[in-house]
Tab-separated table of N, CA and C in Angstrom:
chain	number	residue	atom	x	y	z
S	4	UNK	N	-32.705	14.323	-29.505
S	4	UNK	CA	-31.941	13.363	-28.728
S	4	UNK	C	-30.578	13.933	-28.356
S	5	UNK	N	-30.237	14.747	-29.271
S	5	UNK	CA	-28.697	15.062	-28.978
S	5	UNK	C	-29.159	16.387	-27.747
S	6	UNK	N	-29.615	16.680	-27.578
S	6	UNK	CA	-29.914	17.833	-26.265
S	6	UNK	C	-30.045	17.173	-25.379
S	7	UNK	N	-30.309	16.260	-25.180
S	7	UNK	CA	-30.657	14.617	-24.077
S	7	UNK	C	-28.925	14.214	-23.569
S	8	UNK	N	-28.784	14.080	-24.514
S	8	UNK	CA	-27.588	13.221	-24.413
S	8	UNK	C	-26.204	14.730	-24.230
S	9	UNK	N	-26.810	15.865	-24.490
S	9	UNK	CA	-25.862	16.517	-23.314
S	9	UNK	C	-25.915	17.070	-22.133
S	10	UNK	N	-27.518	16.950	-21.843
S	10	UNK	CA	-27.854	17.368	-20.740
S	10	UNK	C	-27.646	16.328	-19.574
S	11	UNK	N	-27.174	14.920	-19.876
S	11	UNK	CA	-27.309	13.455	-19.485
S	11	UNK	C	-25.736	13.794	-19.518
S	12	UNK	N	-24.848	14.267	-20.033
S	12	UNK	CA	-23.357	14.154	-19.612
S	12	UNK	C	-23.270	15.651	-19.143
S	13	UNK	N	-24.024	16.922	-19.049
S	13	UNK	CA	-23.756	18.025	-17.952
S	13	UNK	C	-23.859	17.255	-16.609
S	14	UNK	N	-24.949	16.511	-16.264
S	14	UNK	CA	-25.545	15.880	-15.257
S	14	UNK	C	-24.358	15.469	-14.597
S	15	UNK	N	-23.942	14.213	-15.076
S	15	UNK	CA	-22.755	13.332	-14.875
S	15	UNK	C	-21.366	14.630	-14.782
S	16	UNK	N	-20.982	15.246	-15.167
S	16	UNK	CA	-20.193	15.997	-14.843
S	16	UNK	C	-20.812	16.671	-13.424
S	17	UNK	N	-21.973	16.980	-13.061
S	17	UNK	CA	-22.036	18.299	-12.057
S	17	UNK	C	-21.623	17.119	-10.885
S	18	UNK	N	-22.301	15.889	-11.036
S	18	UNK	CA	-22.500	15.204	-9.993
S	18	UNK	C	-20.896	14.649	-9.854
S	19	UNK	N	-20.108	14.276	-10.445
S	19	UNK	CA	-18.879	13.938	-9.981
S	19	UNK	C	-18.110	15.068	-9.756
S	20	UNK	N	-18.277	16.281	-9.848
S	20	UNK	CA	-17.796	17.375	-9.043
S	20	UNK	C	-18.298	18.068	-8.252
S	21	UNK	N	-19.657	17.391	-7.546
S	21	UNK	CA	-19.850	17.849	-6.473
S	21	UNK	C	-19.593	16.521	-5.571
S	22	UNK	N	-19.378	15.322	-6.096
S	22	UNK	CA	-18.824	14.143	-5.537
S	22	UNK	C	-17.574	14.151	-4.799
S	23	UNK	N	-16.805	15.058	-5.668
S	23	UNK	CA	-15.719	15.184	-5.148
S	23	UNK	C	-14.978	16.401	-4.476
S	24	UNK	N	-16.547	17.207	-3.752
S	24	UNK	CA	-16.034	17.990	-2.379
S	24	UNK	C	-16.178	17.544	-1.544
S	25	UNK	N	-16.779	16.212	-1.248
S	25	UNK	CA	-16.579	15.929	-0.110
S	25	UNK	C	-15.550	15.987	1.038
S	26	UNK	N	-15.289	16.219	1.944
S	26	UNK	CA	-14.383	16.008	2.775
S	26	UNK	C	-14.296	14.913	3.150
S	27	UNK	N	-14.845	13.840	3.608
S	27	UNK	CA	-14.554	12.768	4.224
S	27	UNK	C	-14.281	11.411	3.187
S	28	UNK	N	-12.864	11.051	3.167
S	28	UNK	CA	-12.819	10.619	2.259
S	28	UNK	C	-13.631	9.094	2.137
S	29	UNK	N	-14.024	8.959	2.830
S	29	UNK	CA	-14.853	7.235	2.186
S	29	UNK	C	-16.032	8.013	1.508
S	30	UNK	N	-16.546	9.205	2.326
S	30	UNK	CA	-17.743	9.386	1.749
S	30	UNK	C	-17.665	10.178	0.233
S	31	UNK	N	-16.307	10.628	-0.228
S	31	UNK	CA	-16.452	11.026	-1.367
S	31	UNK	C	-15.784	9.931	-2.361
S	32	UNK	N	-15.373	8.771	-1.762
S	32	UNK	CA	-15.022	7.935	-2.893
S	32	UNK	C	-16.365	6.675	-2.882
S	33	UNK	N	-17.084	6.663	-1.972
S	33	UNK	CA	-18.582	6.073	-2.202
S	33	UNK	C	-19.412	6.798	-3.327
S	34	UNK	N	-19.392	8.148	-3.158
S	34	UNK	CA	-20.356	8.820	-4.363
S	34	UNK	C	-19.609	8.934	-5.323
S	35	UNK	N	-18.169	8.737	-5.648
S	35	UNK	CA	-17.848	9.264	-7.050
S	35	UNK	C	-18.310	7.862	-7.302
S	36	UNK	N	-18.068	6.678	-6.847
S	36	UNK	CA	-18.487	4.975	-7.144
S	36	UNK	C	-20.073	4.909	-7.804
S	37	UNK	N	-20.731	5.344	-6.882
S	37	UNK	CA	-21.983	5.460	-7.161
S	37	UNK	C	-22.474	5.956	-7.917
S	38	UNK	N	-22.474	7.337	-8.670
S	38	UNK	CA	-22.339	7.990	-9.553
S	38	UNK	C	-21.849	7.423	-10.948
S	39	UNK	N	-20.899	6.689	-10.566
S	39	UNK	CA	-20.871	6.217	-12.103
S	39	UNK	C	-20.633	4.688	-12.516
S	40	UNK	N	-21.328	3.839	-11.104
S	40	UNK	CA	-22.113	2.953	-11.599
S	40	UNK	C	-23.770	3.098	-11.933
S	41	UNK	N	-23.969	3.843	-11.385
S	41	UNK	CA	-25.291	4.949	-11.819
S	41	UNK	C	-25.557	4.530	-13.262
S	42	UNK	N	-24.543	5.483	-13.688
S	42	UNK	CA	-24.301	5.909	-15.263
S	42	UNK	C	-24.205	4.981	-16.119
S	43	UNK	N	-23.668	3.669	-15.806
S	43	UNK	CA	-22.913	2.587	-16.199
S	43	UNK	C	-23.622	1.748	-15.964
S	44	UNK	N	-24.470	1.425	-15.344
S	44	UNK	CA	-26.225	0.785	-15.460
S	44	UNK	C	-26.973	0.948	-16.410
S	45	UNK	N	-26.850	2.256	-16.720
S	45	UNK	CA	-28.096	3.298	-17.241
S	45	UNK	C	-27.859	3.776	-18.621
S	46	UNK	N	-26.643	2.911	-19.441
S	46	UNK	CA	-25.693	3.310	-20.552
S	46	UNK	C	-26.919	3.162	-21.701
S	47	UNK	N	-27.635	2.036	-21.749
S	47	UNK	CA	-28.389	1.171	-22.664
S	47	UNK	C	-30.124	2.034	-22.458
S	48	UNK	N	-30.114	2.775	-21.787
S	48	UNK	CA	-31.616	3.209	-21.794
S	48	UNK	C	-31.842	4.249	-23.126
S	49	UNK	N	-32.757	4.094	-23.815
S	49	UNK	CA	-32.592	5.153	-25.257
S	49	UNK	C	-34.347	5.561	-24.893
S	50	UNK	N	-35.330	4.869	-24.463
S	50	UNK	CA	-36.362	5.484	-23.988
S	50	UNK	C	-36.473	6.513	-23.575
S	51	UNK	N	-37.396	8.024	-24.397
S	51	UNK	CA	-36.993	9.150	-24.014
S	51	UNK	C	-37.685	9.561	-22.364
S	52	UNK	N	-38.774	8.685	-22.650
S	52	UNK	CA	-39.528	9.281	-21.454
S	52	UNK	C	-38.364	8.301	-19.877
S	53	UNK	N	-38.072	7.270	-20.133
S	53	UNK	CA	-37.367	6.601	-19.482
S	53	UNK	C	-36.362	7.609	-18.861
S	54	UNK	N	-35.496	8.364	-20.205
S	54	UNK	CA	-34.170	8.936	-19.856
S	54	UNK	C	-34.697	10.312	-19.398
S	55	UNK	N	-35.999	10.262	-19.055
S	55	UNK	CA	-36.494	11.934	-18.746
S	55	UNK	C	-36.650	11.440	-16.765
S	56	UNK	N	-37.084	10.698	-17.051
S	56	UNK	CA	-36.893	10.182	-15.427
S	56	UNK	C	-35.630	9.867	-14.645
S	57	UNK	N	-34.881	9.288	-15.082
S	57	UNK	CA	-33.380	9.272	-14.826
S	57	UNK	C	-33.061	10.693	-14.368
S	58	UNK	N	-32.959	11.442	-15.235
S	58	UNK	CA	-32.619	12.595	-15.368
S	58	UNK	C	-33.153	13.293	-14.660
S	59	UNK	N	-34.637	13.421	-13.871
S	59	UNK	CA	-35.286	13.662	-12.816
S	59	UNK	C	-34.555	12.934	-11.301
S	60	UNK	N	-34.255	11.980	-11.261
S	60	UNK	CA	-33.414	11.229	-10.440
S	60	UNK	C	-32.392	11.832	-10.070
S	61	UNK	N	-31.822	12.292	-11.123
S	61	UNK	CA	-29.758	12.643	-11.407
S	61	UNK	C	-30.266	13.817	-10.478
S	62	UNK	N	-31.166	14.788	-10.950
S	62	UNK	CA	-31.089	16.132	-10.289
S	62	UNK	C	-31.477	15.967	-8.963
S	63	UNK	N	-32.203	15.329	-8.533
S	63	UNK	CA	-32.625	14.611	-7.168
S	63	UNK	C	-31.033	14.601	-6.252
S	64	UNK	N	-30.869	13.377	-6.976
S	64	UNK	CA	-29.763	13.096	-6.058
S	64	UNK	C	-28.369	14.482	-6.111
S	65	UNK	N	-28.342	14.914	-6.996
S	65	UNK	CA	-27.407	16.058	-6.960
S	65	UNK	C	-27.933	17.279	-5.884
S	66	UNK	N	-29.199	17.334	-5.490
S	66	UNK	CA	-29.574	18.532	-4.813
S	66	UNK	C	-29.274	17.845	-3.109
S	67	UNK	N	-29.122	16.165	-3.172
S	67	UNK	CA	-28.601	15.525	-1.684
S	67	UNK	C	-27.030	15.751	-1.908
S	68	UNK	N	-26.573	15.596	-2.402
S	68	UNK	CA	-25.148	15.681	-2.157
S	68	UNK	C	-24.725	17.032	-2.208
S	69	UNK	N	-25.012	18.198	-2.529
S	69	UNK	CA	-24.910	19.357	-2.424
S	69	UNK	C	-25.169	19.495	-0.798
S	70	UNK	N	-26.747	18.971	-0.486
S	70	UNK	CA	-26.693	19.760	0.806
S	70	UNK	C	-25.725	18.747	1.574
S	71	UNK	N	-25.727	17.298	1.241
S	71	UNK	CA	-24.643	16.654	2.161
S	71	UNK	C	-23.352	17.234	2.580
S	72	UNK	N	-22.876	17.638	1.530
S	72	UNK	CA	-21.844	18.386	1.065
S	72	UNK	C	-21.237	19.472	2.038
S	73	UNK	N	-22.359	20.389	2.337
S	73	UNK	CA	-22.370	21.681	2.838
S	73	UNK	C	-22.365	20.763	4.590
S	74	UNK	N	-23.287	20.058	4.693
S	74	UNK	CA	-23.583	19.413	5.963
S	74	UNK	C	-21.646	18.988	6.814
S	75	UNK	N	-21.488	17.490	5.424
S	75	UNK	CA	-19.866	17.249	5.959
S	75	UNK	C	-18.789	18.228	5.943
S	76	UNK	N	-18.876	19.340	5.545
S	76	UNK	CA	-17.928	20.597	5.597
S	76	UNK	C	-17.893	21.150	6.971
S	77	UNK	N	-18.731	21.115	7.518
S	77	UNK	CA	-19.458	21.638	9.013
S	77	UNK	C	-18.159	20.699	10.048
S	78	UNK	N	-18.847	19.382	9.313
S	78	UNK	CA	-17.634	18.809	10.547
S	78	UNK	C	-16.708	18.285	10.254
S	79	UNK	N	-15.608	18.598	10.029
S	79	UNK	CA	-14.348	18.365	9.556
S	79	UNK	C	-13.907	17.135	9.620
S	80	UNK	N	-13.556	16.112	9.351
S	80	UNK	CA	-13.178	14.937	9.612
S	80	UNK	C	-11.611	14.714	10.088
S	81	UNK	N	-11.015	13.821	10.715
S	81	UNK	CA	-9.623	13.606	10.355
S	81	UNK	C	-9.121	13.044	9.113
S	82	UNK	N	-8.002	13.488	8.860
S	82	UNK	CA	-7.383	12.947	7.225
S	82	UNK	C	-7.182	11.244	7.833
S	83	UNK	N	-7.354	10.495	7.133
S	83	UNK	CA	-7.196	9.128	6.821
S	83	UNK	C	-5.759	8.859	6.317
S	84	UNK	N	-4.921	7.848	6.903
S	84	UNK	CA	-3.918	7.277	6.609
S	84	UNK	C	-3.310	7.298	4.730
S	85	UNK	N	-4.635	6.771	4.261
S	85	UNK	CA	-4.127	6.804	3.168
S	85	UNK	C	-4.473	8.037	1.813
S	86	UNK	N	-5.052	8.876	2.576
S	86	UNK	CA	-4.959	10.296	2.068
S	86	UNK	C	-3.842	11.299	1.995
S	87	UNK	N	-4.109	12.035	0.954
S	87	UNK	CA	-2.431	12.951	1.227
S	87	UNK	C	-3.009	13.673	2.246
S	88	UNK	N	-1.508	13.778	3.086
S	88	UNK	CA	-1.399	15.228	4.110
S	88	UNK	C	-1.086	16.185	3.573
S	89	UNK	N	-1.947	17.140	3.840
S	89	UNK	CA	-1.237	18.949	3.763
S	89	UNK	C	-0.574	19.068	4.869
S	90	UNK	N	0.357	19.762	4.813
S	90	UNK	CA	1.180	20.430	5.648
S	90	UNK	C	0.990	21.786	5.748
């Protein structure tokens, strides 16, 4: 169980740092949201085969936001009002 339960918080780490390359900022503060109401749903599951599917899921969705990722980089967005500016 304890190999579960760190492979279940590598997960959660990869995915909120690939959450948060997004460029566009609604779309990277939707997936960091999502991501860890995800998690925060999913706190109470101790079923191994249960948490083996999840975990099939997690990597799922991490291999979309990767390519999303690469996709919204392509087209640059404008910075949003309430984002910091670089100068």
């Amino acid at each position: 169980m304890a190999a579960t339960r760190m492979e279940v918080l590598k997960l959660y780490k990869q995915l909120l740092r690939e959450s948060l390359k997004f460029s566009s900022y609604n779309f990277r503060e939707y997936a960091v949201m999502r991501v860890k109401d995800a998690f925060r749903e999913n706190k109470n599951v101790t079923d191994i085969t249960a948490v083996q599917k999840q975990l099939v899921k997690g990597y799922t969705n991490l291999a979309i936001i990767k390519r999303q990722v690469i996709v919204g980089n392509m087209f640059e967005p404008q910075k949003l009002v309430i984002e910091k500016q670089t100068s």
